[in-house]
Each structure stands twice: as structure tokens, then as C-alpha cells.
mmCIF file with all atom_site columns, C-alpha atoms in Angstrom:
data_model
loop_
_atom_site.group_PDB
_atom_site.id
_atom_site.type_symbol
_atom_site.label_atom_id
_atom_site.label_alt_id
_atom_site.label_comp_id
_atom_site.label_asym_id
_atom_site.label_entity_id
_atom_site.label_seq_id
_atom_site.pdbx_PDB_ins_code
_atom_site.Cartn_x
_atom_site.Cartn_y
_atom_site.Cartn_z
_atom_site.occupancy
_atom_site.B_iso_or_equiv
_atom_site.pdbx_formal_charge
_atom_site.auth_seq_id
_atom_site.auth_comp_id
_atom_site.auth_asym_id
_atom_site.auth_atom_id
_atom_site.pdbx_PDB_model_num
ATOM 1   C CA . MET A 1 1   ? 114.312 88.054  138.651 1.00 28.00 ? 1   MET A CA 1
ATOM 2   C CA . SER A 1 2   ? 111.867 90.924  138.839 1.00 37.00 ? 2   SER A CA 1
ATOM 3   C CA . VAL A 1 3   ? 112.608 94.564  138.148 1.00 43.00 ? 3   VAL A CA 1
ATOM 4   C CA . ARG A 1 4   ? 110.568 97.314  139.796 1.00 45.00 ? 4   ARG A CA 1
ATOM 5   C CA . ASP A 1 5   ? 108.748 99.671  137.436 1.00 45.00 ? 5   ASP A CA 1
ATOM 6   C CA . ASP A 1 6   ? 110.527 102.796 138.665 1.00 50.00 ? 6   ASP A CA 1
ATOM 7   C CA . GLN A 1 7   ? 113.889 101.135 137.992 1.00 54.00 ? 7   GLN A CA 1
ATOM 8   C CA . ILE A 1 8   ? 112.788 100.273 134.464 1.00 50.00 ? 8   ILE A CA 1
ATOM 9   C CA . VAL A 1 9   ? 111.619 103.839 133.847 1.00 51.00 ? 9   VAL A CA 1
ATOM 10  C CA . ARG A 1 10  ? 114.963 105.228 135.090 1.00 57.00 ? 10  ARG A CA 1
ATOM 11  C CA . GLU A 1 11  ? 116.912 102.763 132.951 1.00 58.00 ? 11  GLU A CA 1
ATOM 12  C CA . LEU A 1 12  ? 114.784 103.491 129.885 1.00 52.00 ? 12  LEU A CA 1
ATOM 13  C CA . SER A 1 13  ? 115.216 107.230 130.402 1.00 56.00 ? 13  SER A CA 1
ATOM 14  C CA . HIS A 1 14  ? 118.980 106.801 130.749 1.00 62.00 ? 14  HIS A CA 1
ATOM 15  C CA . TYR A 1 15  ? 119.119 104.538 127.689 1.00 55.00 ? 15  TYR A CA 1
ATOM 16  C CA . LEU A 1 16  ? 117.127 106.979 125.548 1.00 55.00 ? 16  LEU A CA 1
ATOM 17  C CA . HIS A 1 17  ? 119.336 109.841 126.722 1.00 63.00 ? 17  HIS A CA 1
ATOM 18  C CA . GLU A 1 18  ? 122.500 107.910 125.801 1.00 67.00 ? 18  GLU A CA 1
ATOM 19  C CA . HIS A 1 19  ? 121.113 106.590 122.477 1.00 58.00 ? 19  HIS A CA 1
ATOM 20  C CA . PRO A 1 20  ? 118.844 109.352 121.086 1.00 57.00 ? 20  PRO A CA 1
ATOM 21  C CA . ALA A 1 21  ? 118.788 107.993 117.518 1.00 54.00 ? 21  ALA A CA 1
ATOM 22  C CA . ASP A 1 22  ? 118.232 104.343 118.409 1.00 48.00 ? 22  ASP A CA 1
ATOM 23  C CA . THR A 1 23  ? 114.921 102.897 117.187 1.00 42.00 ? 23  THR A CA 1
ATOM 24  C CA . MET A 1 24  ? 115.280 99.602  119.091 1.00 39.00 ? 24  MET A CA 1
ATOM 25  C CA . ALA A 1 25  ? 114.517 101.065 122.519 1.00 37.00 ? 25  ALA A CA 1
ATOM 26  C CA . LEU A 1 26  ? 111.834 99.677  124.794 1.00 42.00 ? 26  LEU A CA 1
ATOM 27  C CA . LEU A 1 27  ? 108.775 101.910 124.659 1.00 40.00 ? 27  LEU A CA 1
ATOM 28  C CA . PRO A 1 28  ? 106.603 102.548 127.762 1.00 37.00 ? 28  PRO A CA 1
ATOM 29  C CA . VAL A 1 29  ? 103.369 102.309 125.755 1.00 38.00 ? 29  VAL A CA 1
ATOM 30  C CA . TYR A 1 30  ? 101.454 99.709  123.783 1.00 39.00 ? 30  TYR A CA 1
ATOM 31  C CA . ASP A 1 31  ? 98.528  100.616 121.547 1.00 44.00 ? 31  ASP A CA 1
ATOM 32  C CA . ALA A 1 32  ? 99.582  104.234 121.050 1.00 46.00 ? 32  ALA A CA 1
ATOM 33  C CA . ALA A 1 33  ? 103.018 103.224 119.771 1.00 45.00 ? 33  ALA A CA 1
ATOM 34  C CA . ARG A 1 34  ? 101.587 100.580 117.466 1.00 46.00 ? 34  ARG A CA 1
ATOM 35  C CA . ASP A 1 35  ? 98.979  102.950 116.051 1.00 48.00 ? 35  ASP A CA 1
ATOM 36  C CA . HIS A 1 36  ? 101.557 105.735 115.734 1.00 48.00 ? 36  HIS A CA 1
ATOM 37  C CA . SER A 1 37  ? 103.847 103.380 113.833 1.00 48.00 ? 37  SER A CA 1
ATOM 38  C CA . GLN A 1 38  ? 101.176 102.038 111.492 1.00 51.00 ? 38  GLN A CA 1
ATOM 39  C CA . ARG A 1 39  ? 99.627  105.422 110.681 1.00 50.00 ? 39  ARG A CA 1
ATOM 40  C CA . ARG A 1 40  ? 102.999 107.081 110.112 1.00 48.00 ? 40  ARG A CA 1
ATOM 41  C CA . ALA A 1 41  ? 101.794 110.120 112.071 1.00 49.00 ? 41  ALA A CA 1
ATOM 42  C CA . CYS A 1 42  ? 105.339 110.957 113.138 1.00 48.00 ? 42  CYS A CA 1
ATOM 43  C CA . THR A 1 43  ? 106.466 114.455 114.041 1.00 52.00 ? 43  THR A CA 1
ATOM 44  C CA . HIS A 1 44  ? 110.078 113.495 114.739 1.00 51.00 ? 44  HIS A CA 1
ATOM 45  C CA . GLY A 1 45  ? 111.093 112.395 111.217 1.00 51.00 ? 45  GLY A CA 1
ATOM 46  C CA . ARG A 1 46  ? 112.581 109.036 112.286 1.00 49.00 ? 46  ARG A CA 1
ATOM 47  C CA . ARG A 1 47  ? 111.327 105.576 111.445 1.00 47.00 ? 47  ARG A CA 1
ATOM 48  C CA . CYS A 1 48  ? 108.996 104.170 114.132 1.00 46.00 ? 48  CYS A CA 1
ATOM 49  C CA . PRO A 1 49  ? 109.100 100.479 115.013 1.00 43.00 ? 49  PRO A CA 1
ATOM 50  C CA . VAL A 1 50  ? 106.024 98.282  115.267 1.00 40.00 ? 50  VAL A CA 1
ATOM 51  C CA . VAL A 1 51  ? 105.721 96.990  118.824 1.00 40.00 ? 51  VAL A CA 1
ATOM 52  C CA . VAL A 1 52  ? 104.593 93.698  120.260 1.00 42.00 ? 52  VAL A CA 1
ATOM 53  C CA . THR A 1 53  ? 104.047 92.689  123.872 1.00 42.00 ? 53  THR A CA 1
ATOM 54  C CA . GLY A 1 54  ? 103.765 89.547  125.887 1.00 43.00 ? 54  GLY A CA 1
ATOM 55  C CA . ALA A 1 55  ? 107.386 88.464  125.554 1.00 42.00 ? 55  ALA A CA 1
ATOM 56  C CA . VAL A 1 56  ? 110.186 88.237  128.052 1.00 44.00 ? 56  VAL A CA 1
ATOM 57  C CA . VAL A 1 57  ? 113.582 89.529  126.972 1.00 46.00 ? 57  VAL A CA 1
ATOM 58  C CA . LEU A 1 58  ? 117.075 89.600  128.394 1.00 47.00 ? 58  LEU A CA 1
ATOM 59  C CA . ASP A 1 59  ? 118.990 92.840  128.038 1.00 48.00 ? 59  ASP A CA 1
ATOM 60  C CA . GLU A 1 60  ? 122.734 93.130  127.469 1.00 51.00 ? 60  GLU A CA 1
ATOM 61  C CA . ARG A 1 61  ? 123.353 92.623  131.213 1.00 49.00 ? 61  ARG A CA 1
ATOM 62  C CA . HIS A 1 62  ? 121.144 89.489  131.207 1.00 45.00 ? 62  HIS A CA 1
ATOM 63  C CA . ARG A 1 63  ? 118.438 91.152  133.291 1.00 45.00 ? 63  ARG A CA 1
ATOM 64  C CA . VAL A 1 64  ? 114.900 89.915  132.694 1.00 46.00 ? 64  VAL A CA 1
ATOM 65  C CA . LEU A 1 65  ? 112.446 92.503  131.363 1.00 48.00 ? 65  LEU A CA 1
ATOM 66  C CA . CYS A 1 66  ? 108.790 91.446  131.217 1.00 46.00 ? 66  CYS A CA 1
ATOM 67  C CA . LEU A 1 67  ? 106.819 93.164  128.494 1.00 47.00 ? 67  LEU A CA 1
ATOM 68  C CA . ARG A 1 68  ? 103.240 93.790  129.555 1.00 44.00 ? 68  ARG A CA 1
ATOM 69  C CA . HIS A 1 69  ? 100.113 94.960  127.737 1.00 42.00 ? 69  HIS A CA 1
ATOM 70  C CA . GLU A 1 70  ? 98.379  97.997  129.248 1.00 45.00 ? 70  GLU A CA 1
ATOM 71  C CA . GLY A 1 71  ? 100.809 100.632 130.450 1.00 47.00 ? 71  GLY A CA 1
ATOM 72  C CA . GLY A 1 72  ? 103.691 98.189  130.174 1.00 47.00 ? 72  GLY A CA 1
ATOM 73  C CA . TYR A 1 73  ? 106.824 98.046  128.113 1.00 48.00 ? 73  TYR A CA 1
ATOM 74  C CA . ALA A 1 74  ? 106.947 96.856  124.519 1.00 46.00 ? 74  ALA A CA 1
ATOM 75  C CA . LEU A 1 75  ? 109.900 95.608  122.505 1.00 47.00 ? 75  LEU A CA 1
ATOM 76  C CA . ALA A 1 76  ? 110.369 97.093  119.051 1.00 46.00 ? 76  ALA A CA 1
ATOM 77  C CA . GLU A 1 77  ? 109.778 94.300  116.556 1.00 45.00 ? 77  GLU A CA 1
ATOM 78  C CA . ALA A 1 78  ? 111.487 95.957  113.589 1.00 46.00 ? 78  ALA A CA 1
ATOM 79  C CA . GLU A 1 79  ? 115.252 96.124  113.204 1.00 43.00 ? 79  GLU A CA 1
ATOM 80  C CA . PRO A 1 80  ? 116.911 99.516  113.712 1.00 44.00 ? 80  PRO A CA 1
ATOM 81  C CA . GLU A 1 81  ? 118.130 101.440 110.653 1.00 50.00 ? 81  GLU A CA 1
ATOM 82  C CA . ASP A 1 82  ? 121.779 100.717 111.520 1.00 52.00 ? 82  ASP A CA 1
ATOM 83  C CA . ALA A 1 83  ? 122.206 97.381  113.294 1.00 47.00 ? 83  ALA A CA 1
ATOM 84  C CA . ASP A 1 84  ? 124.082 97.724  116.573 1.00 46.00 ? 84  ASP A CA 1
ATOM 85  C CA . ASP A 1 85  ? 125.443 94.429  117.881 1.00 47.00 ? 85  ASP A CA 1
ATOM 86  C CA . SER A 1 86  ? 126.330 96.023  121.225 1.00 47.00 ? 86  SER A CA 1
ATOM 87  C CA . LEU A 1 87  ? 122.624 96.004  122.157 1.00 42.00 ? 87  LEU A CA 1
ATOM 88  C CA . PHE A 1 88  ? 122.278 92.272  122.747 1.00 41.00 ? 88  PHE A CA 1
ATOM 89  C CA . MET A 1 89  ? 118.694 91.100  123.252 1.00 45.00 ? 89  MET A CA 1
ATOM 90  C CA . GLU A 1 90  ? 117.183 87.692  122.750 1.00 48.00 ? 90  GLU A CA 1
ATOM 91  C CA . LEU A 1 91  ? 113.778 86.150  123.216 1.00 47.00 ? 91  LEU A CA 1
ATOM 92  C CA . VAL A 1 92  ? 113.714 83.626  126.014 1.00 53.00 ? 92  VAL A CA 1
ATOM 93  C CA . GLU A 1 93  ? 112.349 80.147  125.314 1.00 62.00 ? 93  GLU A CA 1
ATOM 94  C CA . TYR A 1 94  ? 109.188 79.326  127.244 1.00 66.00 ? 94  TYR A CA 1
ATOM 95  C CA . ASP A 1 95  ? 107.446 76.200  128.484 1.00 76.00 ? 95  ASP A CA 1
ATOM 96  C CA . VAL A 1 96  ? 103.919 77.506  128.975 1.00 81.00 ? 96  VAL A CA 1
ATOM 97  C CA . VAL A 1 97  ? 101.925 80.727  128.561 1.00 80.00 ? 97  VAL A CA 1
ATOM 98  C CA . LEU A 1 98  ? 100.623 82.252  131.793 1.00 79.00 ? 98  LEU A CA 1
ATOM 99  C CA . SER A 1 99  ? 97.977  84.581  130.403 1.00 79.00 ? 99  SER A CA 1
ATOM 100 C CA . ASN A 1 100 ? 96.944  87.460  132.652 1.00 77.00 ? 100 ASN A CA 1
ATOM 101 C CA . LEU A 1 101 ? 94.644  89.364  130.310 1.00 76.00 ? 101 LEU A CA 1
ATOM 102 C CA . HIS A 1 102 ? 91.259  90.923  130.969 1.00 75.00 ? 102 HIS A CA 1
ATOM 103 C CA . GLY A 1 103 ? 88.452  91.754  128.587 1.00 74.00 ? 103 GLY A CA 1
ATOM 104 C CA . PRO A 1 104 ? 87.881  91.112  124.891 1.00 74.00 ? 104 PRO A CA 1
ATOM 105 C CA . HIS A 1 105 ? 90.533  89.099  123.073 1.00 72.00 ? 105 HIS A CA 1
ATOM 106 C CA . GLY A 1 106 ? 92.129  87.968  126.343 1.00 76.00 ? 106 GLY A CA 1
ATOM 107 C CA . GLU A 1 107 ? 89.534  86.067  128.330 1.00 81.00 ? 107 GLU A CA 1
ATOM 108 C CA . ASP A 1 108 ? 86.736  85.433  125.837 1.00 84.00 ? 108 ASP A CA 1
ATOM 109 C CA . GLY A 1 109 ? 88.309  82.387  124.180 1.00 86.00 ? 109 GLY A CA 1
ATOM 110 C CA . ARG A 1 110 ? 90.035  84.142  121.274 1.00 85.00 ? 110 ARG A CA 1
ATOM 111 C CA . LEU A 1 111 ? 93.538  84.018  122.744 1.00 84.00 ? 111 LEU A CA 1
ATOM 112 C CA . GLN A 1 112 ? 92.944  80.483  123.959 1.00 85.00 ? 112 GLN A CA 1
ATOM 113 C CA . GLY A 1 113 ? 91.820  79.495  120.452 1.00 86.00 ? 113 GLY A CA 1
ATOM 114 C CA . LEU A 1 114 ? 94.940  81.015  118.929 1.00 82.00 ? 114 LEU A CA 1
ATOM 115 C CA . LEU A 1 115 ? 97.169  79.232  121.432 1.00 82.00 ? 115 LEU A CA 1
ATOM 116 C CA . ASP A 1 116 ? 95.344  75.943  120.749 1.00 84.00 ? 116 ASP A CA 1
ATOM 117 C CA . TYR A 1 117 ? 95.783  76.464  117.000 1.00 83.00 ? 117 TYR A CA 1
ATOM 118 C CA . LEU A 1 118 ? 99.503  77.151  117.468 1.00 78.00 ? 118 LEU A CA 1
ATOM 119 C CA . ARG A 1 119 ? 99.769  74.174  119.857 1.00 81.00 ? 119 ARG A CA 1
ATOM 120 C CA . VAL A 1 120 ? 101.193 76.392  122.586 1.00 81.00 ? 120 VAL A CA 1
ATOM 121 C CA . PRO A 1 121 ? 100.495 75.111  126.118 1.00 85.00 ? 121 PRO A CA 1
ATOM 122 C CA . TYR A 1 122 ? 98.776  77.586  128.449 1.00 85.00 ? 122 TYR A CA 1
ATOM 123 C CA . CYS A 1 123 ? 97.242  77.770  131.912 1.00 86.00 ? 123 CYS A CA 1
ATOM 124 C CA . GLY A 1 124 ? 93.614  78.538  132.598 1.00 86.00 ? 124 GLY A CA 1
ATOM 125 C CA . SER A 1 125 ? 90.296  77.762  130.946 1.00 87.00 ? 125 SER A CA 1
ATOM 126 C CA . GLY A 1 126 ? 90.029  76.537  127.384 1.00 88.00 ? 126 GLY A CA 1
ATOM 127 C CA . VAL A 1 127 ? 88.204  78.105  124.443 1.00 87.00 ? 127 VAL A CA 1
ATOM 128 C CA . GLY A 1 128 ? 84.670  76.957  125.303 1.00 88.00 ? 128 GLY A CA 1
ATOM 129 C CA . ALA A 1 129 ? 84.745  77.730  129.012 1.00 88.00 ? 129 ALA A CA 1
ATOM 130 C CA . SER A 1 130 ? 86.317  81.139  128.373 1.00 88.00 ? 130 SER A CA 1
ATOM 131 C CA . ALA A 1 131 ? 83.746  82.045  125.718 1.00 87.00 ? 131 ALA A CA 1
ATOM 132 C CA . VAL A 1 132 ? 80.793  81.005  127.897 1.00 87.00 ? 132 VAL A CA 1
ATOM 133 C CA . ALA A 1 133 ? 82.140  82.798  130.984 1.00 88.00 ? 133 ALA A CA 1
ATOM 134 C CA . ALA A 1 134 ? 82.706  86.001  128.972 1.00 87.00 ? 134 ALA A CA 1
ATOM 135 C CA . ASP A 1 135 ? 79.018  86.060  127.944 1.00 86.00 ? 135 ASP A CA 1
ATOM 136 C CA . LYS A 1 136 ? 77.415  86.776  131.323 1.00 85.00 ? 136 LYS A CA 1
ATOM 137 C CA . ILE A 1 137 ? 73.827  86.066  130.241 1.00 86.00 ? 137 ILE A CA 1
ATOM 138 C CA . LEU A 1 138 ? 74.736  82.795  128.532 1.00 87.00 ? 138 LEU A CA 1
ATOM 139 C CA . CYS A 1 139 ? 76.780  81.790  131.583 1.00 87.00 ? 139 CYS A CA 1
ATOM 140 C CA . LYS A 1 140 ? 73.881  82.506  133.995 1.00 89.00 ? 140 LYS A CA 1
ATOM 141 C CA . ARG A 1 141 ? 71.429  80.585  131.786 1.00 88.00 ? 141 ARG A CA 1
ATOM 142 C CA . LEU A 1 142 ? 73.803  77.630  131.590 1.00 88.00 ? 142 LEU A CA 1
ATOM 143 C CA . MET A 1 143 ? 74.304  77.608  135.372 1.00 88.00 ? 143 MET A CA 1
ATOM 144 C CA . LEU A 1 144 ? 70.523  77.692  135.966 1.00 90.00 ? 144 LEU A CA 1
ATOM 145 C CA . THR A 1 145 ? 70.029  74.881  133.424 1.00 90.00 ? 145 THR A CA 1
ATOM 146 C CA . LEU A 1 146 ? 72.601  72.795  135.284 1.00 91.00 ? 146 LEU A CA 1
ATOM 147 C CA . GLY A 1 147 ? 70.879  73.480  138.618 1.00 92.00 ? 147 GLY A CA 1
ATOM 148 C CA . VAL A 1 148 ? 73.541  75.851  139.922 1.00 90.00 ? 148 VAL A CA 1
ATOM 149 C CA . PRO A 1 149 ? 71.882  78.695  141.857 1.00 88.00 ? 149 PRO A CA 1
ATOM 150 C CA . ALA A 1 150 ? 72.416  82.159  140.393 1.00 84.00 ? 150 ALA A CA 1
ATOM 151 C CA . PRO A 1 151 ? 71.200  85.539  141.663 1.00 84.00 ? 151 PRO A CA 1
ATOM 152 C CA . GLY A 1 152 ? 68.302  87.195  139.863 1.00 85.00 ? 152 GLY A CA 1
ATOM 153 C CA . TRP A 1 153 ? 69.152  89.368  136.902 1.00 82.00 ? 153 TRP A CA 1
ATOM 154 C CA . HIS A 1 154 ? 67.629  91.435  134.112 1.00 81.00 ? 154 HIS A CA 1
ATOM 155 C CA . ARG A 1 155 ? 69.059  92.070  130.688 1.00 80.00 ? 155 ARG A CA 1
ATOM 156 C CA . LEU A 1 156 ? 69.134  95.755  129.752 1.00 78.00 ? 156 LEU A CA 1
ATOM 157 C CA . VAL A 1 157 ? 69.383  96.861  126.158 1.00 75.00 ? 157 VAL A CA 1
ATOM 158 C CA . ARG A 1 158 ? 70.004  100.313 124.775 1.00 76.00 ? 158 ARG A CA 1
ATOM 159 C CA . TRP A 1 159 ? 66.739  102.123 124.018 1.00 72.00 ? 159 TRP A CA 1
ATOM 160 C CA . SER A 1 160 ? 66.559  103.604 120.506 1.00 73.00 ? 160 SER A CA 1
ATOM 161 C CA . GLY A 1 161 ? 64.344  106.473 121.675 1.00 73.00 ? 161 GLY A CA 1
ATOM 162 C CA . THR A 1 162 ? 61.235  105.379 119.763 1.00 74.00 ? 162 THR A CA 1
ATOM 163 C CA . GLY A 1 163 ? 58.295  103.478 121.162 1.00 71.00 ? 163 GLY A CA 1
ATOM 164 C CA . THR A 1 164 ? 58.117  102.146 124.706 1.00 68.00 ? 164 THR A CA 1
ATOM 165 C CA . PRO A 1 165 ? 61.449  101.392 126.345 1.00 58.00 ? 165 PRO A CA 1
#
């Protein structure tokens, strides 16, 4: 079951309105909430939870909420100050990881290495292929070595401002 983003935002807004002191709410941010929590730069005086993403949870009405990375929704990892059993949430068991990450840590072999280490099955390229593909120059050199045609290219490096660029 999928839930449209605007529905999630409305439901989160309603939830936060109805439960203003609850620290177990879903937060519509990722890195900012984590950094805010770890640096204790709070202006509201309440405890801030550490957040994690990448999970799928069921809410008290058994609706599926996907927690995404950038601009997504993150589940508070820490327990609230006063446990409230009426807010039933559980992590859903999984069969395989379908990674949809871009950039460092997601497609350069690091995540794949972690999943291999944890023996978690995943879709997509493995550690080596991901690492080579993330390094564009290495990938082009490898393709040329294997006889695969590649367009011409030049490597540009930052000029320090001294000598000839």
C-alpha cells in the first residue's frame, strides 16, 4: 500500500497537533533532525530523538509508511519519555533490500559492503562494481582496457593558483 506525500504531511500535522508533547512522532526531515538531536541545539526544551531512515513501519491503523532519506520521513529511534502503548508501531520483516540511493555512501560500494558484512540480501551491483562505477575515471580506463568504446575525456583538477594551470 502506498501513501501519497500530501496525505502523510496532513496526518503528521494532525498527529503533532493532537500529541504536542510526544517525542515519538515521525519527523519530515533527516540529517537536520539527526544533527539537531546529537548537538543538543534545542530551543524547545524537550528531549529530541535520534532518527534513522530506510525502514518500513506500520502505524496503529496498520498503514504502511515508507521512511526515505532526503526530504523523507524518519522514525524516532529513541523511546519517548513516557511510554505510550496506544501508539503501536513495529518494524516490518524484510526479505531483501531494494536500495535506491545516489551519491557517496549509497552507490560507491560502502552500503553494499555493509550489507554483505551483515549478510543482508540486496538488489543491484556488488561492492566492486559499485566502487568502480562511482570512480568515473577508473571506470572509463577499465572500459577502454577491456575494449569497450568510451567517449573522449579530460581530467580536470583544481588549480592552486601558483605556477601554470
